[in-house]
Short mmCIF file of C-alpha atoms and ligand atoms in Angstrom, two decimals:
data_model
loop_
_atom_site.label_atom_id
_atom_site.label_comp_id
_atom_site.label_asym_id
_atom_site.label_seq_id
_atom_site.Cartn_x
_atom_site.Cartn_y
_atom_site.Cartn_z
CA MET A 1 0.00 0.00 0.00
CA LYS A 2 2.84 2.30 0.99
CA LEU A 3 4.51 1.57 -2.36
CA ILE A 4 1.35 2.32 -4.36
CA TYR A 5 0.94 5.59 -2.49
CA ARG A 6 4.56 6.52 -3.21
CA TYR A 7 4.23 5.85 -6.94
CA PHE A 8 0.92 7.76 -7.07
CA PHE A 9 2.50 10.67 -5.25
CA SER A 10 5.49 10.64 -7.62
CA PHE A 11 3.08 10.67 -10.57
CA ILE A 12 1.27 13.71 -9.21
CA LEU A 13 4.59 15.47 -8.65
CA CYS A 14 5.80 14.64 -12.16
CA GLY A 15 2.54 15.83 -13.63
CA SER A 16 2.67 19.13 -11.81
CA ALA A 17 6.29 19.83 -12.71
CA MET A 18 6.83 18.40 -16.15
CA ASN A 19 9.81 20.63 -16.83
CA ALA A 20 11.43 20.26 -13.44
CA ALA A 21 14.97 18.89 -13.27
CA PRO A 22 15.20 15.20 -12.34
CA LYS A 23 15.34 14.58 -8.62
CA ARG A 24 18.89 14.65 -7.37
CA PRO A 25 20.02 11.46 -5.66
CA ASN A 26 21.28 11.19 -2.13
CA ILE A 27 24.89 10.05 -1.97
CA VAL A 28 26.59 7.86 0.63
CA PHE A 29 30.37 7.69 0.30
CA LEU A 30 32.02 5.04 2.47
CA LEU A 31 35.80 4.94 2.85
CA ALA A 32 37.83 2.25 4.57
CA ASP A 33 41.40 2.83 5.75
CA ASP A 34 44.12 0.46 4.52
CA GLN A 35 41.70 -2.15 3.17
CA ALA A 36 43.11 -4.55 0.59
CA THR A 37 40.90 -6.37 -1.91
CA ILE A 38 42.03 -9.62 -0.27
CA SER A 39 39.74 -8.83 2.67
CA MET A 40 36.48 -9.13 0.73
CA GLY A 41 34.44 -12.04 -0.49
CA CYS A 42 33.35 -10.14 -3.58
CA TYR A 43 37.00 -9.80 -4.60
CA GLY A 44 37.45 -13.55 -4.53
CA ASN A 45 38.55 -14.36 -1.00
CA ARG A 46 36.46 -17.25 0.28
CA ASP A 47 37.96 -16.82 3.76
CA ALA A 48 36.43 -13.35 4.11
CA LEU A 49 32.99 -12.84 5.65
CA THR A 50 31.66 -9.62 4.16
CA PRO A 51 27.96 -10.28 3.44
CA ASN A 52 26.80 -6.65 3.36
CA LEU A 53 29.65 -5.53 1.14
CA ASP A 54 29.20 -8.57 -1.09
CA GLY A 55 25.50 -7.71 -1.36
CA LEU A 56 26.35 -4.14 -2.30
CA SER A 57 28.75 -5.50 -4.90
CA ALA A 58 26.09 -7.80 -6.34
CA ARG A 59 23.60 -4.94 -6.61
CA GLY A 60 26.09 -2.44 -7.99
CA VAL A 61 29.07 -2.30 -10.32
CA THR A 62 32.34 -3.62 -8.87
CA PHE A 63 35.60 -2.28 -10.25
CA ASP A 64 38.52 -4.69 -10.67
CA ASN A 65 41.17 -2.19 -11.75
CA HIS A 66 40.66 0.61 -9.26
CA TYR A 67 43.85 2.31 -8.06
CA ASP A 68 44.73 4.70 -5.29
CA THR A 69 47.20 6.86 -7.16
CA THR A 70 49.05 7.53 -3.90
CA ALA A 71 48.84 4.62 -1.45
CA ILE A 72 48.99 6.53 1.81
CA CYS A 73 46.21 7.99 3.94
CA MET A 74 46.53 11.77 3.79
CA ALA A 75 47.54 12.16 0.16
CA SER A 76 44.92 9.69 -1.02
CA ARG A 77 42.17 11.36 1.01
CA ALA A 78 43.14 14.76 -0.39
CA THR A 79 42.95 13.19 -3.87
CA ILE A 80 39.51 11.75 -3.10
CA LEU A 81 38.26 15.14 -1.90
CA THR A 82 39.64 17.11 -4.85
CA GLY A 83 39.95 14.79 -7.86
CA LYS A 84 43.62 15.76 -8.23
CA TYR A 85 46.84 13.77 -8.13
CA GLU A 86 49.07 14.32 -5.10
CA TYR A 87 51.55 16.44 -7.07
CA ALA A 88 48.70 18.80 -8.04
CA HIS A 89 47.16 19.26 -4.56
CA GLY A 90 50.46 18.98 -2.67
CA CYS A 91 48.98 17.47 0.51
CA ASN A 92 50.76 14.64 2.27
CA PHE A 93 52.25 13.97 5.71
CA THR A 94 55.33 16.17 6.31
CA ARG A 95 55.04 17.73 2.86
CA GLY A 96 52.12 20.14 2.84
CA LYS A 97 48.52 20.92 3.74
CA LEU A 98 45.51 21.07 1.47
CA SER A 99 45.08 24.64 0.23
CA LYS A 100 41.99 26.70 1.00
CA ARG A 101 41.20 26.82 -2.70
CA ASP A 102 41.38 23.07 -3.15
CA PHE A 103 39.30 22.43 -0.04
CA THR A 104 36.68 24.96 -1.21
CA ASN A 105 36.49 22.96 -4.44
CA SER A 106 36.26 19.59 -2.66
CA TYR A 107 33.18 17.49 -3.35
CA PRO A 108 31.47 17.86 0.08
CA LEU A 109 31.78 21.64 0.08
CA LEU A 110 30.58 21.96 -3.51
CA LEU A 111 27.60 19.71 -2.79
CA ARG A 112 26.67 21.71 0.29
CA LYS A 113 26.92 24.92 -1.72
CA ALA A 114 24.56 23.33 -4.26
CA GLY A 115 21.96 22.62 -1.59
CA TYR A 116 22.90 19.19 -0.30
CA MET A 117 22.73 18.45 3.39
CA THR A 118 26.15 17.06 4.26
CA GLY A 119 27.44 14.87 7.06
CA PHE A 120 30.88 13.52 7.86
CA ALA A 121 32.07 11.04 10.44
CA GLY A 122 35.35 9.27 11.06
CA LYS A 123 38.99 9.91 10.32
CA PHE A 124 39.16 13.13 8.31
CA GLY A 125 42.86 12.57 7.81
CA VAL A 126 43.69 15.69 5.79
CA ASP A 127 45.57 18.70 7.18
CA LEU A 128 43.98 21.94 5.98
CA GLU A 129 45.72 25.21 5.35
CA GLY A 130 44.95 27.81 8.03
CA ARG A 131 42.59 25.69 10.13
CA ASN A 132 42.16 22.52 12.08
CA LEU A 133 39.06 20.41 11.52
CA PRO A 134 36.31 21.54 9.13
CA SER A 135 33.46 20.77 11.54
CA GLY A 136 31.62 23.95 10.52
CA GLU A 137 31.69 23.02 6.84
CA PHE A 138 29.29 20.10 7.33
CA ASP A 139 25.68 20.09 8.54
CA ARG A 140 26.49 17.20 10.85
CA TRP A 141 29.99 16.40 12.05
CA GLY A 142 31.36 13.27 13.68
CA GLY A 143 34.90 13.59 12.40
CA GLY A 144 38.16 13.55 14.27
CA PRO A 145 41.78 14.70 13.91
CA GLY A 146 44.84 12.63 13.07
CA GLN A 147 44.32 8.89 13.15
CA THR A 148 41.30 9.08 15.55
CA SER A 149 40.77 6.23 18.02
CA TYR A 150 39.11 2.84 17.95
CA ALA A 151 37.68 3.83 21.35
CA THR A 152 34.54 5.87 20.65
CA ALA A 153 34.94 7.62 24.02
CA LYS A 154 38.19 9.15 22.80
CA ASN A 155 36.62 10.69 19.68
CA ALA A 156 35.25 14.02 20.94
CA SER A 157 32.58 14.48 18.26
CA MET A 158 31.30 10.91 18.66
CA LYS A 159 30.95 10.73 22.45
CA ALA A 160 27.16 10.45 22.23
CA TYR A 161 27.69 6.90 20.95
CA LYS A 162 30.28 5.74 23.46
CA GLU A 163 27.92 3.68 25.65
CA LYS A 164 26.08 1.75 22.97
CA PHE A 165 28.94 1.54 20.48
CA PRO A 166 32.26 1.63 22.39
CA HIS A 167 34.21 0.54 19.29
CA SER A 168 34.38 3.33 16.74
CA THR A 169 33.51 1.25 13.67
CA LEU A 170 29.92 0.59 14.71
CA SER A 171 29.62 4.12 16.11
CA TYR A 172 30.06 5.36 12.54
CA GLY A 173 27.29 3.03 11.44
CA ALA A 174 25.08 4.56 14.13
CA PHE A 175 26.07 8.08 13.09
CA GLY A 176 25.15 7.24 9.50
CA ARG A 177 21.83 5.75 10.59
CA ASP A 178 20.95 8.85 12.64
CA PHE A 179 22.10 11.25 9.95
CA ILE A 180 19.94 9.52 7.34
CA ARG A 181 16.94 9.55 9.67
CA SER A 182 17.21 13.31 10.25
CA ALA A 183 18.26 14.21 6.70
CA THR A 184 15.23 12.52 5.17
CA LYS A 185 12.99 14.90 7.11
CA ALA A 186 14.41 17.79 5.10
CA SER A 187 13.40 18.57 1.54
CA GLN A 188 16.97 18.73 0.27
CA PRO A 189 19.06 15.73 -0.84
CA PHE A 190 21.92 14.57 1.37
CA CYS A 191 25.53 13.52 1.01
CA LEU A 192 26.91 11.39 3.83
CA SER A 193 30.64 10.66 3.96
CA ILE A 194 31.92 8.09 6.44
CA SER A 195 35.66 7.46 6.80
CA PHE A 196 36.21 4.37 8.89
CA LYS A 197 39.43 4.04 10.86
CA ALA A 198 39.31 0.29 10.26
CA PRO A 199 41.19 -1.78 9.36
CA HIS A 200 44.15 0.59 10.00
CA MET A 201 46.71 -0.35 12.65
CA PRO A 202 46.76 -0.68 15.66
CA ASP A 203 44.82 -3.86 15.03
CA THR A 204 42.27 -3.67 17.81
CA PRO A 205 38.99 -5.04 16.49
CA ASP A 206 35.63 -4.91 18.21
CA PRO A 207 35.70 -7.75 20.79
CA GLN A 208 32.04 -8.60 20.15
CA PHE A 209 33.22 -10.13 16.86
CA ASP A 210 36.01 -12.22 18.42
CA LYS A 211 34.36 -15.48 17.41
CA VAL A 212 33.98 -14.66 13.72
CA TYR A 213 37.50 -15.69 12.72
CA LYS A 214 38.53 -17.63 15.82
CA GLU A 215 41.15 -20.24 14.89
CA LYS A 216 40.64 -19.45 11.22
CA VAL A 217 43.49 -20.47 8.93
CA PHE A 218 43.85 -18.23 5.89
CA LYS A 219 44.99 -19.25 2.48
CA ARG A 220 48.29 -17.53 1.66
CA PRO A 221 48.41 -15.65 -1.61
CA ALA A 222 50.80 -17.15 -4.17
CA ASN A 223 53.21 -14.22 -3.81
CA PHE A 224 53.36 -14.46 -0.02
CA GLY A 225 56.85 -14.33 1.43
CA ARG A 226 60.33 -12.99 0.84
CA GLU A 227 61.19 -15.62 -1.75
CA TYR A 228 58.87 -13.69 -4.08
CA ALA A 229 60.80 -10.44 -3.74
CA THR A 230 64.16 -11.39 -5.22
CA HIS A 231 63.21 -9.82 -8.56
CA LEU A 232 61.98 -6.56 -7.00
CA SER A 233 63.99 -3.37 -6.68
CA GLN A 234 66.47 -2.69 -3.89
CA GLN A 235 64.77 0.69 -3.47
CA SER A 236 61.49 -0.94 -2.46
CA LYS A 237 63.29 -2.68 0.41
CA GLN A 238 64.73 0.46 2.01
CA GLY A 239 61.66 1.59 3.96
CA ARG A 240 59.55 0.32 6.81
CA GLN A 241 57.43 -1.80 4.44
CA TRP A 242 60.31 -4.27 4.28
CA GLU A 243 60.89 -4.34 8.02
CA ARG A 244 57.20 -4.84 8.81
CA TRP A 245 57.25 -8.34 7.35
CA GLN A 246 58.78 -9.29 10.66
CA SER A 247 57.69 -6.59 13.13
CA TRP A 248 54.03 -6.92 12.18
CA LYS A 249 54.38 -10.72 12.30
CA TYR A 250 53.39 -11.66 8.76
CA SER A 251 56.47 -13.87 8.84
CA SER A 252 55.69 -15.58 12.14
CA ASP A 253 51.91 -15.35 12.76
CA TYR A 254 50.13 -14.73 9.49
CA ASP A 255 46.85 -16.28 10.64
CA GLY A 256 46.84 -14.30 13.88
CA VAL A 257 47.46 -11.02 12.07
CA MET A 258 44.90 -11.75 9.37
CA ARG A 259 42.25 -12.77 11.89
CA LYS A 260 42.44 -9.32 13.43
CA TYR A 261 42.58 -7.59 10.04
CA HIS A 262 39.52 -9.44 8.77
CA GLN A 263 37.72 -8.91 12.06
CA LEU A 264 38.21 -5.16 11.67
CA VAL A 265 36.75 -5.40 8.16
CA TYR A 266 33.89 -7.49 9.53
CA GLY A 267 33.06 -4.53 11.80
CA ILE A 268 32.94 -2.26 8.75
CA ASP A 269 30.65 -4.73 7.03
CA ARG A 270 28.25 -4.59 9.98
CA ALA A 271 28.35 -0.78 10.05
CA VAL A 272 27.66 -0.68 6.31
CA GLY A 273 24.71 -3.00 7.00
CA MET A 274 23.36 -0.48 9.56
CA ILE A 275 23.63 2.34 7.03
CA LEU A 276 22.00 0.37 4.20
CA GLN A 277 19.19 -0.66 6.56
CA ALA A 278 18.65 2.97 7.51
CA LEU A 279 18.23 3.85 3.84
CA GLU A 280 15.52 1.17 3.59
CA ASP A 281 13.84 2.12 6.85
CA ASN A 282 13.62 5.76 5.83
CA GLU A 283 12.43 4.88 2.31
CA VAL A 284 15.28 6.60 0.50
CA ALA A 285 17.18 3.51 -0.67
CA GLU A 286 15.72 3.81 -4.18
CA ASN A 287 17.17 7.28 -4.64
CA THR A 288 20.50 6.90 -2.83
CA VAL A 289 23.75 6.07 -4.59
CA VAL A 290 26.25 4.21 -2.41
CA ILE A 291 29.97 4.25 -3.16
CA TYR A 292 32.46 2.09 -1.25
CA THR A 293 36.27 2.16 -1.49
CA SER A 294 39.50 2.43 0.54
CA ASP A 295 42.18 5.13 0.76
CA ASN A 296 44.91 2.55 0.05
CA GLY A 297 45.41 -1.18 0.13
CA PHE A 298 47.66 -3.26 2.38
CA LEU A 299 50.55 -5.52 1.44
CA CYS A 300 49.79 -8.16 4.12
CA GLY A 301 53.00 -10.12 3.50
CA ALA A 302 52.89 -10.08 -0.31
CA HIS A 303 56.53 -10.41 -1.49
CA GLY A 304 57.53 -10.16 2.17
CA TYR A 305 56.34 -6.56 2.65
CA GLY A 306 53.96 -5.10 5.22
CA SER A 307 51.97 -1.85 5.23
CA LYS A 308 51.35 0.14 2.01
CA VAL A 309 52.90 3.09 0.08
CA LEU A 310 54.76 1.00 -2.53
CA PRO A 311 53.07 0.88 -5.96
CA TYR A 312 52.63 -2.91 -5.94
CA GLU A 313 49.15 -4.29 -6.50
CA GLU A 314 48.18 -5.18 -2.94
CA SER A 315 49.06 -1.65 -1.85
CA VAL A 316 47.61 0.46 -4.67
CA ARG A 317 44.68 -1.56 -6.04
CA VAL A 318 41.65 -1.33 -3.78
CA PRO A 319 37.97 -2.25 -3.57
CA MET A 320 35.57 0.04 -5.40
CA ILE A 321 31.81 -0.42 -5.72
CA ILE A 322 29.13 1.93 -7.02
CA HIS A 323 25.50 1.04 -6.51
CA ASP A 324 23.04 3.36 -8.20
CA PRO A 325 19.60 1.82 -7.60
CA ARG A 326 18.00 4.13 -10.19
CA HIS A 327 20.27 2.84 -12.94
CA VAL A 328 19.82 -0.11 -15.28
CA SER A 329 23.13 -1.48 -13.94
CA ALA A 330 21.54 -2.18 -10.54
CA GLY A 331 21.05 -5.77 -9.45
CA ARG A 332 23.03 -7.35 -12.27
CA LYS A 333 26.28 -8.29 -10.47
CA LEU A 334 28.23 -6.27 -12.99
CA ARG A 335 32.00 -5.91 -12.89
CA SER A 336 34.19 -3.48 -14.75
CA ALA A 337 37.82 -4.02 -15.72
CA ALA A 338 38.16 -0.38 -16.75
CA LEU A 339 41.11 1.47 -15.30
CA THR A 340 39.78 3.78 -12.58
CA GLY A 341 41.34 5.72 -9.73
CA ASN A 342 40.82 7.74 -6.58
CA ILE A 343 41.10 10.88 -8.75
CA ASP A 344 37.70 9.83 -10.17
CA ILE A 345 35.72 9.83 -6.91
CA ALA A 346 35.08 13.59 -6.67
CA PRO A 347 34.12 14.00 -10.36
CA THR A 348 31.77 11.00 -10.02
CA ILE A 349 30.03 12.42 -6.96
CA LEU A 350 29.80 15.86 -8.57
CA ALA A 351 28.28 14.30 -11.71
CA LEU A 352 25.72 12.41 -9.63
CA ALA A 353 24.70 15.72 -8.07
CA GLY A 354 24.43 17.31 -11.52
CA LEU A 355 27.43 19.58 -10.91
CA ARG A 356 30.33 20.36 -13.21
CA SER A 357 33.82 19.58 -12.02
CA PRO A 358 35.88 22.69 -11.25
CA ALA A 359 38.90 23.53 -13.40
CA GLY A 360 42.06 21.59 -12.60
CA ILE A 361 40.36 18.30 -11.73
CA GLN A 362 42.33 15.42 -13.24
CA GLY A 363 39.87 12.59 -12.63
CA ARG A 364 36.76 11.77 -14.61
CA SER A 365 33.24 10.73 -13.76
CA LEU A 366 32.82 6.96 -13.68
CA LEU A 367 29.10 7.16 -14.48
CA PRO A 368 29.63 6.18 -18.15
CA LEU A 369 30.95 2.86 -16.82
CA LEU A 370 27.57 2.18 -15.23
CA ASP A 371 26.09 2.45 -18.74
CA ASP A 372 28.84 0.31 -20.21
CA PRO A 373 31.09 -1.52 -17.73
CA ARG A 374 33.24 -2.67 -20.66
CA GLY A 375 34.01 0.93 -21.65
CA LYS A 376 37.14 2.92 -20.86
CA ILE A 377 37.65 6.11 -18.88
CA HIS A 378 41.47 6.30 -18.81
CA GLN A 379 44.16 4.91 -21.07
CA GLN A 380 46.64 5.16 -18.20
CA LEU A 381 46.89 6.31 -14.59
CA SER A 382 49.89 7.61 -12.66
CA LEU A 383 50.93 6.06 -9.34
CA MET A 384 53.41 7.73 -7.01
CA ASN A 385 55.07 7.61 -3.66
CA CYS A 386 56.41 10.93 -2.37
CA TRP A 387 56.63 9.88 1.27
CA GLY A 388 59.20 8.18 3.47
CA PRO A 389 62.87 7.40 2.78
CA MET A 390 63.98 8.86 -0.57
CA PRO A 391 64.93 5.50 -2.12
CA THR A 392 61.35 4.25 -1.70
CA GLN A 393 59.93 7.27 -3.50
CA CYS A 394 58.97 6.52 -7.06
CA PHE A 395 56.63 7.17 -9.94
CA ALA A 396 54.74 4.65 -12.06
CA VAL A 397 52.15 4.32 -14.80
CA VAL A 398 49.55 1.62 -15.09
CA THR A 399 47.28 0.59 -17.94
CA GLU A 400 44.77 -2.25 -18.12
CA LYS A 401 47.59 -4.40 -19.48
CA TRP A 402 50.88 -3.18 -17.98
CA LYS A 403 52.44 -1.49 -14.99
CA TYR A 404 55.77 0.31 -15.27
CA ILE A 405 57.60 1.58 -12.17
CA TYR A 406 60.68 3.79 -12.22
CA TRP A 407 62.87 3.85 -9.09
CA TYR A 408 64.93 6.96 -9.62
CA HIS A 409 67.22 6.65 -6.61
CA GLY A 410 70.77 5.36 -7.02
CA GLY A 411 73.75 5.16 -4.72
CA GLU A 412 76.38 2.76 -3.48
CA LYS A 413 74.00 -0.15 -3.08
CA MET A 414 71.72 0.39 -6.05
CA ASP A 415 71.23 1.80 -9.49
CA PRO A 416 68.03 3.45 -10.69
CA ALA A 417 65.70 0.61 -11.64
CA GLU A 418 62.74 -0.16 -13.86
CA GLU A 419 60.01 -2.72 -13.32
CA LEU A 420 57.45 -3.91 -15.85
CA PHE A 421 54.58 -6.20 -14.85
CA ASN A 422 51.93 -7.78 -17.02
CA MET A 423 48.60 -6.90 -15.38
CA GLU A 424 46.66 -9.38 -17.51
CA THR A 425 48.73 -12.48 -16.80
CA ASP A 426 50.74 -11.62 -13.68
CA ARG A 427 48.61 -9.72 -11.21
CA LEU A 428 50.78 -11.06 -8.39
CA GLU A 429 53.81 -9.36 -9.97
CA LEU A 430 55.98 -12.44 -9.89
CA SER A 431 57.93 -11.57 -13.02
CA ASN A 432 59.67 -8.32 -13.93
CA CYS A 433 59.54 -8.16 -17.73
CA VAL A 434 62.03 -5.32 -18.18
CA LYS A 435 64.76 -7.64 -19.43
CA ASN A 436 62.44 -9.98 -21.32
CA PRO A 437 63.29 -9.59 -25.03
CA ALA A 438 59.76 -10.61 -25.95
CA GLN A 439 58.40 -7.54 -24.16
CA VAL A 440 60.57 -4.82 -25.70
CA THR A 441 57.59 -3.27 -27.47
CA ALA A 442 55.59 -3.15 -24.26
CA LEU A 443 58.54 -1.68 -22.37
CA ASN A 444 59.01 1.07 -24.93
CA GLU A 445 55.29 1.83 -24.94
CA MET A 446 55.20 2.08 -21.15
CA ARG A 447 58.34 4.25 -21.03
CA LYS A 448 56.59 6.59 -23.45
CA ARG A 449 53.46 6.60 -21.31
CA TYR A 450 55.63 7.31 -18.27
CA ASP A 451 57.20 10.31 -20.01
CA THR A 452 53.75 11.61 -20.95
CA ALA A 453 52.65 11.27 -17.32
CA MET A 454 55.80 13.16 -16.29
CA ASP A 455 54.89 15.97 -18.70
CA HIS A 456 51.60 16.29 -16.82
CA LEU A 457 53.41 16.27 -13.49
CA LYS A 458 55.80 18.99 -14.64
CA LYS A 459 52.89 21.19 -15.73
CA ALA A 460 50.63 20.66 -12.72
CA ALA A 461 53.01 20.14 -9.77
CA VAL A 462 52.52 22.63 -6.95
CA ASN A 463 55.52 24.21 -5.25
CA ASN A 464 56.16 21.53 -2.65
CA HIS A 465 56.18 18.80 -5.33
CA ARG A 466 58.22 20.53 -8.05
CA VAL A 467 61.32 18.66 -6.94
CA TYR A 468 59.79 15.55 -8.50
CA SER A 469 59.86 17.12 -11.97
CA LYS A 470 63.55 16.31 -11.86
CA LEU A 471 63.75 13.38 -9.46
CA PHE A 472 61.20 11.26 -11.30
CA ASP A 473 62.46 12.21 -14.77
CA ARG A 474 63.99 9.00 -16.08
CA THR A 475 66.07 10.89 -18.68
CA VAL A 476 68.02 12.77 -16.00
CA PRO A 477 70.92 10.70 -14.65
CA TRP A 478 71.09 9.90 -10.95
CA LYS A 479 74.39 11.77 -10.53
CA GLU A 480 72.68 14.99 -11.52
CA LYS A 481 69.87 14.37 -9.04
CA ALA A 482 72.20 13.32 -6.22
CA GLY A 483 74.27 16.48 -6.63
CA GLY A 484 71.29 18.78 -6.50
CA ARG A 485 69.85 17.96 -3.11
CA LYS A 486 70.69 17.10 0.46
CA LYS A 487 70.71 13.53 1.70
CA GLY A 488 67.11 12.37 2.30
CA1 LIG B 1 45.13 4.54 4.80
#
């Protein structure tokens, strides 16, 4: 009866406003922190229990080649907000804050300006020029500074939830539920952004889910362990990612570590379930687009590395789902192999809201891929690491078929190095094809693509990233780079 009434009411509205613009959708943007594709059932891991996320995947379009162009929290989040590569927004730990101009042009602020009711909860994770947290820029705020805490009581803006939801992950589900309930009473559409802390370290999952993975033994990926790193660059082994193979116990207690990691993701799955249920309960599910992704992946012992940052698959390729219930793509378990990236999130959300992307945005709307999941948005994407020890800093390009990484740093122990991986046949990056005579054509093509990407970097790099115009240029010899800067 309720449904009939709703359709009748919609008909009356349509009839009385034939020329009115189509109703703008609500948008829910859900962001995990350090979540690798290996942690989800819908990305092929049968050990993972993620029923709500798998359901979202089945109803929406799931992206199999989605990359975080910088695989570290702050830079990736700034990219998500702005639709720009790190070198163009300049924001990363120790390097720079997000400018007022870029933040003003970020998707939540543009949507609010266009009449959306906006809410944010979780780890904001981006340092802003001239201010601390942007609590006043959202209609409802449950965000926190720095890394936030898994203890809800320690997150000042979320204290209202500390009794019922002492672990922060479910508190964000409750925030989302309450925001949706109040937002649907208003006449305007809403945009809810939730940034979970999970499954970021320290690995302290919600104890109420302790039984979910108790004594679970996880299948090791086929590139698990140091024996699968002998072909990888010396540069990639100079940072903490190499050391964390041992200190984070991938080497000695893989199952123990992965139980906690998956348990943290299980908490997210439950919180996502709360939010999706709230959309149903408040009768807005049919007009709400849900997007789910992560700010970077996690190496989890692949090749004997821990953590993230490096441009290898487990670190840069992340989950990405878009469910638009209004669209013909809904409910068809569609997957897209198109190359997509975190630079595309803001333009996609802006397009959903019917807004044009501001000048300088480098990403593109992914909505055409809902029409045709076999289509293409990008021919190539750039990947970069501008954080941590200088030898681990690098630039890379990826296509649907190849990934090419250039490690610019030389020295006593190493020469600048190139890596070429076949993304169609070697997703685990077990073979570096740089010296394979059969792949000379591919190598030359990817070098050319790299140089094109560098041309873009040189044009768009902001002040604090201009140094990379030279450092990442593969035509400039190491000696010239080493002479021009202090030891890093
Ligand atoms: Ca992260």
